[in-house]
Amino acid sequence: MSHAIAIVGLGKIARDQHLPTLAASDRLHLAGIVSGHARDEGAPVAATITELKRQVPELAAVSLCTPPMARTALIKEALALGLDVMVEKPPAASVSVAERYAGMAREAGRALYLTWHSREASGVEPAAQWLSGKTLRRVSVAWKEDVRVWHPGQEWIWEPGIGVFDPGVNALSILTRLVPGTELHGATLKYPADREAPIMADLTMAHGDTAIEAAFSFDQRGPQTWSMTLETDEGTAELREGGGRLFVDDAEVAVPEGTEYGRLYARFADMIGTGAIDADLSPFRLVADAFMLGRHERVGAFRWDD
Ligand code: NAP
């Protein structure tokens, strides 16, 4: 059986990942798009979820691909229509807002999946298995990309609370899978002179005796880096390319085939119609802690065309 699902918000990630993944799925099919601008996309388009449900009565679920602000009204609307809901990361603009979503879905008896796509990278589960039974001594994370390349012209990315944490939370979603219970002890946040969100962040974290540090940048020219090094008493594992590749003591380890979004949608397909809720906020709490404890520094003004 293939479930009818709609995309809400037809932006970069919807086009890059969600539409191709749904096109390749035999368990879900694109039944419509809720969008302020979409026109001829090969599926019914409506301005609201309610209007789309009227056009497509068999609609079973929505996948929210809008920016994290203002998702509460969309989730409420979808749940009131009896739809199951999948949400792009990060789930909301603040932890207190995101915390309400599981209760809203439970009350409506619908499935809710607050996704963390990087957790589904091919190397993450093999890394978790390799770490099992070993003593972790030190973790270092380098998540450095160029915002101009990955978020061209997206002004919402500079809203308070986002900035470099838009990609940084991806690293934290892998970290909290591999090292649950990680605590944040300090942070330095570098804000462009003309922006309200950091362009760089250095985090100091720990789990028991394991020291964990992370360096995030949104201003990385040249090669982009998304890596995590995990030193144990029995060798060192390194996740590279956002968790897609795993190395143990510099030798590459075979990882499962498949894509992050393929695995996200496979999981959501399992959840549809069951009332299941997957709403882990642990990566997002570390982001909130970084803003709570972070020391601020000012750096030069940001320009998209630098
Ligand atoms: P985007 O290109 O700006 O697209 C977001 C879409 O949401 C817009 O095209 C618009 O679609 C709709 N929208 C509704 N309210 C909006 C508002 N106030 N401001 C801007 N757009 C609004 O953003 P994106 O890069 O796809 O990111 C969307 C979500 O996916 C974010 O939570 C982000 O963290 C996550 N994500 C992004 C990437 C990436 O590489 N860009 C990767 C993984 C995850 P309509 O015109 O169709 O209504």
XYZ file of N, CA, C and O in Angstrom, residues 88-231:
576
model
N 10.700 18.662 9.154
C 12.136 18.861 8.914
C 12.801 19.372 10.188
O 12.178 19.999 11.036
N 14.085 19.127 10.288
C 14.859 19.671 11.396
C 15.165 21.139 11.159
O 15.188 21.539 10.006
N 15.426 21.977 12.150
C 15.094 21.730 13.546
C 13.586 21.881 13.703
O 12.943 22.563 12.892
N 12.994 21.262 14.721
C 11.529 21.154 14.740
C 10.782 22.477 14.886
O 9.641 22.587 14.441
N 11.401 23.457 15.521
C 10.697 24.725 15.777
C 11.749 25.810 15.936
O 12.942 25.571 15.745
N 11.288 27.003 16.319
C 12.236 28.095 16.547
C 12.716 28.124 17.994
O 13.671 28.830 18.314
N 12.058 27.370 18.885
C 12.513 27.329 20.279
C 12.145 25.983 20.878
O 11.224 25.299 20.397
N 12.848 25.619 21.938
C 12.602 24.319 22.587
C 11.201 24.286 23.186
O 10.482 23.287 23.058
N 10.772 25.369 23.827
C 9.460 25.338 24.500
C 8.331 25.140 23.492
O 7.336 24.477 23.792
N 8.488 25.685 22.300
C 7.474 25.459 21.261
C 7.533 24.006 20.784
O 6.517 23.312 20.710
N 8.750 23.522 20.502
C 8.896 22.145 19.995
C 8.363 21.127 21.004
O 7.813 20.088 20.616
N 8.519 21.431 22.289
C 8.075 20.487 23.328
C 6.571 20.241 23.306
O 6.102 19.245 23.826
N 5.820 21.156 22.725
C 4.359 20.999 22.706
C 3.895 19.999 21.652
O 2.790 19.471 21.731
N 4.724 19.763 20.651
C 4.236 19.034 19.476
C 3.836 17.587 19.784
O 2.820 17.099 19.275
N 4.635 16.896 20.616
C 4.305 15.487 20.904
C 2.933 15.400 21.576
O 2.105 14.542 21.225
N 2.661 16.311 22.519
C 1.364 16.308 23.219
C 0.213 16.591 22.266
O -0.868 15.981 22.363
N 0.451 17.516 21.337
C -0.600 17.841 20.357
C -0.934 16.609 19.515
O -2.099 16.304 19.250
N 0.109 15.883 19.090
C -0.121 14.699 18.242
C -0.788 13.589 19.044
O -1.700 12.909 18.548
N -0.331 13.416 20.289
C -0.911 12.362 21.146
C -2.413 12.618 21.327
O -3.236 11.712 21.207
N -2.737 13.876 21.620
C -4.150 14.238 21.832
C -4.992 13.973 20.578
O -6.130 13.534 20.656
N -4.377 14.219 19.421
C -5.102 14.005 18.163
C -5.073 12.536 17.733
O -5.775 12.156 16.786
N -4.225 11.734 18.384
C -4.122 10.311 18.022
C -3.418 10.096 16.692
O -3.651 9.087 16.013
N -2.561 11.035 16.309
C -1.876 10.929 15.020
C -0.382 10.700 15.221
O 0.170 11.002 16.288
N 0.275 10.201 14.162
C 1.729 10.000 14.199
C 2.441 11.333 14.001
O 1.975 12.196 13.240
N 3.570 11.461 14.692
C 4.402 12.658 14.557
C 5.851 12.219 14.516
O 6.313 11.479 15.388
N 6.594 12.710 13.521
C 8.014 12.380 13.396
C 8.791 13.685 13.260
O 8.723 14.346 12.220
N 9.484 14.062 14.327
C 10.389 15.213 14.272
C 11.741 14.657 13.818
O 12.412 13.967 14.587
N 12.098 14.921 12.581
C 13.229 14.200 11.973
C 14.575 14.882 12.258
O 14.640 16.099 12.480
N 15.623 14.065 12.189
C 17.020 14.540 12.214
C 17.713 13.802 11.082
O 18.174 12.673 11.278
N 17.778 14.409 9.902
C 18.227 13.640 8.733
C 19.650 13.123 8.876
O 19.969 12.029 8.409
N 20.534 13.906 9.555
C 21.934 13.461 9.623
C 22.086 12.173 10.438
O 23.034 11.417 10.227
N 21.175 11.940 11.352
C 21.226 10.688 12.123
C 21.073 9.466 11.231
O 21.438 8.367 11.610
N 20.455 9.696 10.059
C 20.214 8.579 9.137
C 21.352 8.410 8.137
O 21.266 7.576 7.238
N 22.426 9.211 8.282
C 23.577 9.041 7.382
C 24.114 7.612 7.531
O 24.064 7.027 8.623
N 24.646 7.090 6.425
C 24.960 5.652 6.361
C 25.960 5.178 7.411
O 25.919 4.017 7.822
N 26.878 6.071 7.849
C 27.908 5.620 8.791
C 27.497 5.671 10.250
O 28.233 5.182 11.119
N 26.351 6.272 10.558
C 26.040 6.549 11.966
C 25.728 5.265 12.743
O 26.286 5.038 13.831
N 24.874 4.407 12.201
C 24.562 3.173 12.943
C 25.775 2.252 13.034
O 26.047 1.706 14.112
N 26.567 2.081 11.939
C 27.798 1.296 12.100
C 28.743 1.895 13.150
O 29.390 1.155 13.895
N 28.803 3.221 13.245
C 29.657 3.846 14.261
C 29.129 3.521 15.656
O 29.898 3.216 16.578
N 27.805 3.571 15.814
C 27.208 3.256 17.122
C 27.544 1.811 17.509
O 27.890 1.535 18.672
N 27.468 0.903 16.544
C 27.790 -0.507 16.843
C 29.263 -0.657 17.205
O 29.607 -1.384 18.129
N 30.140 0.038 16.459
C 31.579 -0.066 16.728
C 31.912 0.479 18.126
O 32.758 -0.070 18.841
N 31.213 1.540 18.541
C 31.494 2.156 19.850
C 31.031 1.292 21.014
O 31.546 1.413 22.129
N 30.066 0.420 20.749
C 29.448 -0.351 21.832
C 30.506 -1.162 22.595
O 31.295 -1.893 21.990
N 30.535 -1.004 23.923
C 31.469 -1.757 24.759
C 32.846 -1.118 24.866
O 33.686 -1.593 25.628
N 33.107 -0.044 24.106
C 34.416 0.620 24.188
C 34.314 1.830 25.114
O 33.228 2.366 25.341
N 35.449 2.260 25.632
C 35.462 3.454 26.476
C 35.827 4.652 25.611
O 36.914 4.698 25.019
N 34.902 5.592 25.560
C 35.098 6.784 24.728
C 35.903 7.803 25.527
O 35.536 8.151 26.655
N 37.017 8.270 24.953
C 37.879 9.203 25.701
C 37.654 10.654 25.261
O 37.669 11.561 26.077
N 37.451 10.845 23.964
C 37.412 12.225 23.467
C 36.666 12.254 22.135
O 36.793 11.333 21.328
N 35.873 13.304 21.943
C 35.151 13.473 20.675
C 35.454 14.871 20.153
O 35.400 15.843 20.915
N 35.800 14.975 18.878
C 35.891 16.331 18.316
C 35.116 16.400 16.999
O 35.162 15.481 16.179
N 34.399 17.498 16.885
C 33.479 17.687 15.764
C 33.918 18.927 14.993
O 34.186 19.968 15.602
N 34.000 18.814 13.681
C 34.243 19.998 12.828
C 33.141 20.015 11.779
O 33.043 19.100 10.952
N 32.260 21.009 11.857
C 31.113 21.095 10.938
C 31.193 22.474 10.295
O 30.774 23.471 10.881
N 31.812 22.526 9.106
C 32.168 23.836 8.550
C 31.752 23.898 7.095
O 32.263 23.141 6.270
N 30.829 24.812 6.804
C 30.319 24.942 5.441
C 30.109 26.414 5.116
O 30.139 27.276 6.003
N 29.855 26.679 3.838
C 29.661 28.065 3.394
C 28.162 28.318 3.216
O 27.531 27.741 2.323
N 27.623 29.184 4.072
C 26.183 29.478 4.014
C 25.773 29.994 2.640
O 24.650 29.765 2.181
N 26.694 30.659 1.947
C 26.351 31.246 0.636
C 26.055 30.156 -0.389
O 25.302 30.362 -1.334
N 26.704 28.986 -0.204
C 26.529 27.868 -1.133
C 25.281 27.063 -0.788
O 24.488 26.691 -1.664
N 25.081 26.800 0.506
C 24.046 25.857 0.925
C 22.705 26.500 1.230
O 21.682 25.819 1.276
N 22.710 27.811 1.466
C 21.448 28.512 1.788
C 21.368 29.825 1.037
O 21.151 30.877 1.641
N 21.557 29.791 -0.289
C 21.686 31.046 -1.047
C 20.490 31.979 -0.833
O 19.350 31.598 -1.106
N 20.766 33.142 -0.292
C 19.742 34.175 -0.161
C 18.665 33.898 0.877
O 17.701 34.660 0.970
N 18.793 32.838 1.676
C 17.726 32.533 2.662
C 17.879 33.448 3.878
O 18.647 33.155 4.796
N 17.120 34.528 3.920
C 17.265 35.479 5.031
C 16.806 34.877 6.357
O 17.310 35.228 7.414
N 15.842 33.918 6.313
C 15.356 33.345 7.581
C 16.457 32.659 8.361
O 16.371 32.516 9.578
N 17.539 32.260 7.656
C 18.624 31.523 8.318
C 19.342 32.411 9.340
O 20.031 31.921 10.224
N 19.166 33.752 9.194
C 19.816 34.681 10.128
C 18.882 35.137 11.247
O 19.191 36.066 11.986
N 17.724 34.491 11.368
C 16.830 34.818 12.505
C 17.529 34.419 13.817
O 18.337 33.470 13.831
N 17.212 35.113 14.928
C 17.817 34.738 16.217
C 17.629 33.248 16.484
O 16.559 32.693 16.226
N 18.695 32.612 17.002
C 18.588 31.196 17.362
C 18.945 30.242 16.242
O 18.946 29.019 16.454
N 19.250 30.759 15.024
C 19.547 29.834 13.919
C 21.012 30.041 13.503
O 21.907 29.552 14.165
N 21.282 30.735 12.408
C 22.657 30.933 11.952
C 23.372 29.601 11.784
O 22.809 28.640 11.244
N 24.593 29.529 12.301
C 25.428 28.328 12.091
C 24.839 27.088 12.779
O 25.234 25.967 12.485
N 23.867 27.277 13.660
C 23.246 26.099 14.286
C 22.286 25.389 13.335
O 21.862 24.278 13.648
N 21.966 25.986 12.199
C 21.152 25.234 11.226
C 21.909 23.974 10.789
O 21.391 22.869 10.929
N 23.177 24.086 10.322
C 23.940 22.848 10.108
C 24.467 22.254 11.415
O 24.581 21.023 11.541
N 24.826 23.095 12.379
C 25.421 22.578 13.628
C 24.525 21.572 14.321
O 24.995 20.578 14.887
N 23.209 21.795 14.262
C 22.308 20.860 14.947
C 22.343 19.480 14.274
O 22.045 18.469 14.913
N 22.759 19.441 13.001
C 22.909 18.128 12.353
C 24.016 17.328 13.037
O 23.863 16.130 13.308
N 25.145 18.009 13.299
C 26.238 17.341 14.020
C 25.763 16.913 15.406
O 26.054 15.796 15.863
N 25.010 17.790 16.060
C 24.539 17.461 17.416
C 23.538 16.307 17.391
O 23.415 15.558 18.361
N 22.812 16.158 16.273
C 21.870 15.030 16.198
C 22.628 13.706 16.082
O 22.193 12.686 16.628
N 23.781 13.715 15.413
C 24.608 12.495 15.369
C 25.241 12.268 16.741
O 25.233 11.150 17.278
N 25.765 13.350 17.313
C 26.430 13.234 18.622
C 25.486 12.663 19.682
O 25.865 11.766 20.448
N 24.249 13.167 19.731
C 23.313 12.693 20.765
C 22.830 11.266 20.484
O 22.353 10.596 21.385
N 22.962 10.807 19.230
C 22.699 9.373 18.945
C 23.847 8.520 19.464
O 23.631 7.460 20.050
N 25.093 8.992 19.239
C 26.260 8.188 19.611
C 26.611 8.337 21.088
O 27.119 7.401 21.701
N 26.390 9.524 21.629
C 26.747 9.803 23.023
C 25.541 10.437 23.716
O 25.534 11.628 24.025
N 24.482 9.627 23.968
C 23.303 10.207 24.616
C 23.677 10.711 26.001
O 24.540 10.132 26.655
N 23.044 11.785 26.406
C 23.358 12.338 27.726
C 24.499 13.338 27.690
O 24.955 13.788 28.740
N 24.960 13.720 26.490
C 25.998 14.756 26.378
C 25.507 16.051 27.026
O 24.363 16.462 26.832
N 26.414 16.660 27.803
C 26.080 17.946 28.452
C 26.881 19.066 27.810
O 28.041 18.857 27.428
N 26.297 20.244 27.746
C 27.013 21.406 27.239
C 27.513 22.258 28.406
O 26.742 22.590 29.312
N 28.816 22.571 28.395
C 29.412 23.311 29.512
C 29.832 24.724 29.157
O 30.057 25.540 30.046
N 29.979 25.014 27.878
C 30.379 26.369 27.505
C 30.351 26.544 26.002
O 30.324 25.565 25.258
N 30.324 27.802 25.565
C 30.299 28.064 24.124
C 30.811 29.477 23.851
O 30.692 30.363 24.707
N 31.398 29.641 22.677
C 31.716 30.979 22.174
C 30.986 31.133 20.851
O 31.116 30.287 19.965
N 30.183 32.169 20.748
C 29.357 32.391 19.553
C 29.836 33.671 18.874
O 29.914 34.724 19.516
N 30.159 33.567 17.592
C 30.648 34.744 16.855
C 29.551 35.263 15.941
O 29.107 34.545 15.032
N 29.127 36.502 16.209
C 28.027 37.119 15.462
C 28.572 38.120 14.452
O 29.365 38.991 14.832
N 28.134 38.052 13.185
C 28.471 39.150 12.275
C 27.933 40.473 12.831
O 26.885 40.483 13.505
N 28.643 41.558 12.537
C 28.286 42.860 13.108
C 26.840 43.240 12.803
O 26.199 43.962 13.556
N 26.303 42.736 11.673
C 24.976 43.166 11.221
C 23.927 42.058 11.321
O 22.875 42.163 10.684
N 24.199 40.983 12.074
C 23.238 39.868 12.125
C 22.948 39.470 13.562
O 23.757 39.692 14.457
N 21.776 38.834 13.737
C 21.320 38.451 15.080
C 21.516 36.967 15.354
O 20.920 36.428 16.292
N 22.307 36.282 14.507
C 22.580 34.859 14.727
C 24.057 34.616 14.443
O 24.657 35.314 13.627
N 24.660 33.643 15.121
C 26.107 33.435 14.965
C 26.483 32.811 13.633
O 25.753 31.973 13.093
N 27.665 33.199 13.147
C 28.209 32.618 11.914
C 29.236 31.538 12.257
O 29.563 30.699 11.423
N 29.704 31.557 13.512
C 30.630 30.515 13.998
C 30.306 30.224 15.455
O 29.813 31.102 16.173
N 30.609 28.990 15.870
C 30.392 28.632 17.276
C 31.385 27.550 17.667
O 31.638 26.626 16.884
N 31.955 27.693 18.852
C 32.811 26.650 19.432
C 32.140 26.185 20.710
O 31.840 27.008 21.588
N 31.905 24.885 20.809
C 31.183 24.338 21.963
C 32.104 23.439 22.779
O 32.873 22.659 22.217
N 31.975 23.546 24.100
C 32.674 22.637 25.009
C 31.617 21.789 25.695
O 30.716 22.325 26.353
N 31.727 20.479 25.499
C 30.720 19.564 26.053
C 31.434 18.420 26.748
O 32.662 18.310 26.701
N 30.663 17.566 27.418
C 31.253 16.402 28.088
C 30.178 15.360 28.317
O 28.974 15.672 28.332
N 30.666 14.123 28.475
C 29.790 13.052 28.948
C 30.630 12.259 29.933
O 31.554 11.538 29.540
N 30.365 12.420 31.226
C 31.245 11.813 32.223
C 32.663 12.322 32.013
O 32.888 13.525 31.945
N 33.624 11.385 31.859
C 35.028 11.775 31.667
C 35.375 12.037 30.204
O 36.524 12.331 29.885
N 34.410 11.882 29.314
C 34.682 12.082 27.885
C 34.579 13.569 27.545
O 33.524 14.179 27.731
N 35.682 14.127 27.051
C 35.670 15.537 26.636
C 35.165 15.609 25.195
O 35.569 14.828 24.338
N 34.260 16.546 24.959
C 33.650 16.669 23.626
C 33.747 18.128 23.199
O 33.308 19.022 23.933
N 34.335 18.364 22.027
C 34.386 19.745 21.546
C 33.852 19.788 20.117
O 33.957 18.797 19.377
N 33.268 20.927 19.790
C 32.726 21.080 18.437
C 33.066 22.469 17.924
O 32.992 23.457 18.670
N 33.455 22.533 16.660
C 33.708 23.816 15.995
C 32.785 23.894 14.785
O 32.851 23.040 13.894
N 31.899 24.889 14.798
C 30.953 25.072 13.691
C 31.305 26.367 12.951
O 31.592 27.386 13.583
N 31.233 26.324 11.645
C 31.398 27.560 10.864
C 30.403 27.570 9.714
O 30.122 26.531 9.111
N 29.919 28.760 9.413
C 29.028 28.987 8.274
C 29.765 29.830 7.235
O 29.146 30.354 6.324
N 31.078 29.967 7.421
C 31.875 30.883 6.601
C 33.079 30.148 6.037
O 34.148 30.721 5.888
N 32.897 28.858 5.706
C 34.004 28.009 5.291
C 34.186 28.086 3.783
O 33.337 27.597 3.032
N 35.270 28.691 3.335
C 35.558 28.735 1.897
C 36.358 27.484 1.543
O 36.944 26.856 2.414
N 36.413 27.141 0.274
C 37.181 25.964 -0.144
C 36.503 24.688 0.319
O 35.269 24.624 0.416
N 37.304 23.642 0.624
C 36.694 22.362 0.993
C 35.782 22.512 2.210
O 36.104 23.228 3.150
N 34.657 21.842 2.137
C 33.681 21.875 3.233
C 33.930 20.650 4.124
O 34.311 19.587 3.630
N 33.704 20.800 5.417
C 34.037 19.719 6.359
C 32.853 19.419 7.253
O 32.316 20.323 7.894
N 32.450 18.156 7.254
C 31.432 17.713 8.220
C 31.964 16.409 8.811
O 31.697 15.329 8.257
N 32.734 16.509 9.895
C 33.380 15.301 10.409
C 33.304 15.225 11.932
O 33.152 16.252 12.611
N 33.406 13.994 12.430
C 33.359 13.747 13.874
C 34.358 12.645 14.188
O 34.301 11.569 13.592
N 35.287 12.939 15.107
C 36.317 11.960 15.473
C 36.037 11.462 16.882
O 35.839 12.260 17.801
N 36.014 10.126 17.031
C 35.665 9.515 18.314
C 36.828 8.635 18.759
O 37.082 7.576 18.164
N 37.582 9.115 19.763
C 38.753 8.367 20.238
C 38.348 7.477 21.400
O 37.767 7.955 22.382
